[in-house]
Amino acid sequence: MSIELKYNKDLNYLLIVAKGNATIEDAELRMEEIFDSDIIPSNVNSLWDMRELLFDHIDIELIKKFISLRKKYNDKRGDAKIALLSNSSLSAPLIKIYTILSKNLKQKTRAFKSIEEAELWLCEDFLKGLGEI
């Protein structure tokens, strides 16, 4: 599977790992899996790990299709945070385009180059509640 889900119950965020040539169909299947789950909250913060994603098949049309897909689930996702993790120089402009085009969605989105920074941002409210920040 080119998109895998791993729910971190302790820190209450969903790790979404995209590999290879992930497609819109793959993304829709994973979205449905989230909303059909009794374990994963639909408005959970998520970390999209795209370090193994091939960006050579991604263009503005694919980004627009993905945003349209996300719009279908906008209300269910609520105010969840989305951390985008990539260390590919090819991905930077595509992630920027995605961030700009998705600004009307309810979820806050930020790009990161390290998993530690991404997790800290995703979990800052949770950790504040524990008195760890």
CSV table of C-alpha atoms in Angstrom, one decimal:
chain,number,residue,atom,x,y,z
A,1,MET,CA,0.0,0.0,0.0
A,2,SER,CA,1.4,3.4,-0.9
A,3,ILE,CA,-0.3,5.2,2.0
A,4,GLU,CA,-0.1,3.7,5.5
A,5,LEU,CA,-1.8,4.9,8.7
A,6,LYS,CA,-0.4,4.5,12.2
A,7,TYR,CA,-2.3,6.0,15.1
A,8,ASN,CA,-0.2,7.2,18.0
A,9,LYS,CA,-2.7,7.0,20.8
A,10,ASP,CA,-0.2,8.2,23.5
A,11,LEU,CA,0.3,11.6,21.7
A,12,ASN,CA,-3.0,11.5,19.9
A,13,TYR,CA,-1.9,12.0,16.4
A,14,LEU,CA,-2.1,10.1,13.2
A,15,LEU,CA,1.0,9.3,11.2
A,16,ILE,CA,0.2,9.0,7.5
A,17,VAL,CA,3.2,7.6,5.5
A,18,ALA,CA,3.0,8.1,1.7
A,19,LYS,CA,5.4,6.2,-0.4
A,20,GLY,CA,6.2,5.8,-4.1
A,21,ASN,CA,3.5,7.1,-6.5
A,22,ALA,CA,0.6,7.5,-4.1
A,23,THR,CA,-2.7,8.3,-5.9
A,24,ILE,CA,-5.9,10.2,-5.2
A,25,GLU,CA,-7.6,6.8,-4.9
A,26,ASP,CA,-5.1,5.7,-2.3
A,27,ALA,CA,-5.8,8.9,-0.3
A,28,GLU,CA,-9.6,8.4,-0.6
A,29,LEU,CA,-9.3,4.8,0.7
A,30,ARG,CA,-7.3,6.0,3.7
A,31,MET,CA,-9.7,8.9,4.4
A,32,GLU,CA,-12.6,6.4,4.5
A,33,GLU,CA,-10.6,4.2,6.8
A,34,ILE,CA,-10.1,7.1,9.2
A,35,PHE,CA,-13.8,7.9,9.2
A,36,ASP,CA,-14.9,4.3,9.5
A,37,SER,CA,-12.6,3.7,12.5
A,38,ASP,CA,-13.8,3.2,16.0
A,39,ILE,CA,-10.2,3.9,17.3
A,40,ILE,CA,-9.0,7.0,15.3
A,41,PRO,CA,-10.9,10.3,16.0
A,42,SER,CA,-11.9,11.9,12.8
A,43,ASN,CA,-10.5,15.3,13.9
A,44,VAL,CA,-7.2,13.9,15.0
A,45,ASN,CA,-4.0,15.9,14.2
A,46,SER,CA,-1.9,14.2,11.5
A,47,LEU,CA,1.7,14.0,10.4
A,48,TRP,CA,2.0,13.4,6.7
A,49,ASP,CA,5.4,11.7,6.3
A,50,MET,CA,6.3,12.2,2.6
A,51,ARG,CA,10.0,11.5,2.8
A,52,GLU,CA,9.5,8.3,0.6
A,53,LEU,CA,6.9,9.8,-1.7
A,54,LEU,CA,8.0,10.3,-5.3
A,55,PHE,CA,7.0,13.8,-6.4
A,56,ASP,CA,7.7,13.3,-10.1
A,57,HIS,CA,4.0,12.4,-10.8
A,58,ILE,CA,2.6,15.3,-8.7
A,59,ASP,CA,1.4,18.4,-10.6
A,60,ILE,CA,-1.1,21.2,-9.9
A,61,GLU,CA,-4.0,19.2,-11.2
A,62,LEU,CA,-3.3,16.4,-8.8
A,63,ILE,CA,-2.9,18.9,-6.0
A,64,LYS,CA,-6.3,20.4,-6.9
A,65,LYS,CA,-7.9,16.9,-7.0
A,66,PHE,CA,-6.5,16.2,-3.5
A,67,ILE,CA,-7.8,19.4,-2.1
A,68,SER,CA,-11.3,18.7,-3.6
A,69,LEU,CA,-11.1,15.3,-1.8
A,70,ARG,CA,-10.2,17.0,1.4
A,71,LYS,CA,-13.1,19.4,1.1
A,72,LYS,CA,-15.5,16.5,1.2
A,73,TYR,CA,-14.2,15.7,4.7
A,74,ASN,CA,-13.5,19.3,5.9
A,75,ASP,CA,-16.2,19.4,8.5
A,76,LYS,CA,-15.4,16.0,9.9
A,77,ARG,CA,-11.7,16.9,10.2
A,78,GLY,CA,-12.6,20.0,12.1
A,79,ASP,CA,-9.7,22.1,13.4
A,80,ALA,CA,-7.1,19.3,13.2
A,81,LYS,CA,-3.5,20.3,12.6
A,82,ILE,CA,-1.6,18.8,9.6
A,83,ALA,CA,2.2,18.6,9.6
A,84,LEU,CA,3.8,18.0,6.3
A,85,LEU,CA,7.1,16.3,6.6
A,86,SER,CA,9.5,16.1,3.6
A,87,ASN,CA,13.2,16.5,3.1
A,88,SER,CA,13.1,16.6,-0.7
A,89,SER,CA,14.0,19.8,-2.5
A,90,LEU,CA,11.6,18.8,-5.3
A,91,SER,CA,8.7,18.7,-2.9
A,92,ALA,CA,9.2,22.2,-1.4
A,93,PRO,CA,7.4,24.2,-4.2
A,94,LEU,CA,4.6,21.6,-4.5
A,95,ILE,CA,4.0,21.7,-0.7
A,96,LYS,CA,3.9,25.5,-0.9
A,97,ILE,CA,1.3,25.3,-3.7
A,98,TYR,CA,-0.7,22.8,-1.7
A,99,THR,CA,-0.6,25.0,1.4
A,100,ILE,CA,-1.7,28.0,-0.5
A,101,LEU,CA,-4.6,26.3,-2.3
A,102,SER,CA,-5.8,24.6,0.9
A,103,LYS,CA,-6.0,27.8,2.9
A,104,ASN,CA,-9.9,27.7,2.9
A,105,LEU,CA,-10.0,24.3,4.7
A,106,LYS,CA,-10.5,24.4,8.5
A,107,GLN,CA,-7.3,22.5,9.3
A,108,LYS,CA,-4.0,24.4,10.0
A,109,THR,CA,-1.1,23.1,7.8
A,110,ARG,CA,2.6,23.6,8.2
A,111,ALA,CA,5.6,22.1,6.5
A,112,PHE,CA,8.6,20.6,8.4
A,113,LYS,CA,11.9,19.0,7.6
A,114,SER,CA,12.3,17.1,10.9
A,115,ILE,CA,9.9,14.7,12.5
A,116,GLU,CA,10.8,16.1,16.0
A,117,GLU,CA,9.7,19.7,15.0
A,118,ALA,CA,6.5,18.3,13.4
A,119,GLU,CA,5.6,16.3,16.4
A,120,LEU,CA,6.3,19.2,18.8
A,121,TRP,CA,3.9,21.4,16.8
A,122,LEU,CA,1.2,18.8,16.5
A,123,CYS,CA,1.3,17.9,20.1
A,124,GLU,CA,2.0,21.3,21.8
A,125,ASP,CA,-1.6,21.6,23.1
A,126,PHE,CA,-1.6,18.1,24.4
A,127,LEU,CA,1.8,18.5,26.1
A,128,LYS,CA,0.8,21.8,27.6
A,129,GLY,CA,-2.1,20.0,29.3
A,130,LEU,CA,0.5,17.6,30.8
A,131,GLY,CA,2.7,20.5,31.9
A,132,GLU,CA,5.6,19.4,29.6
A,133,ILE,CA,6.0,22.6,27.6
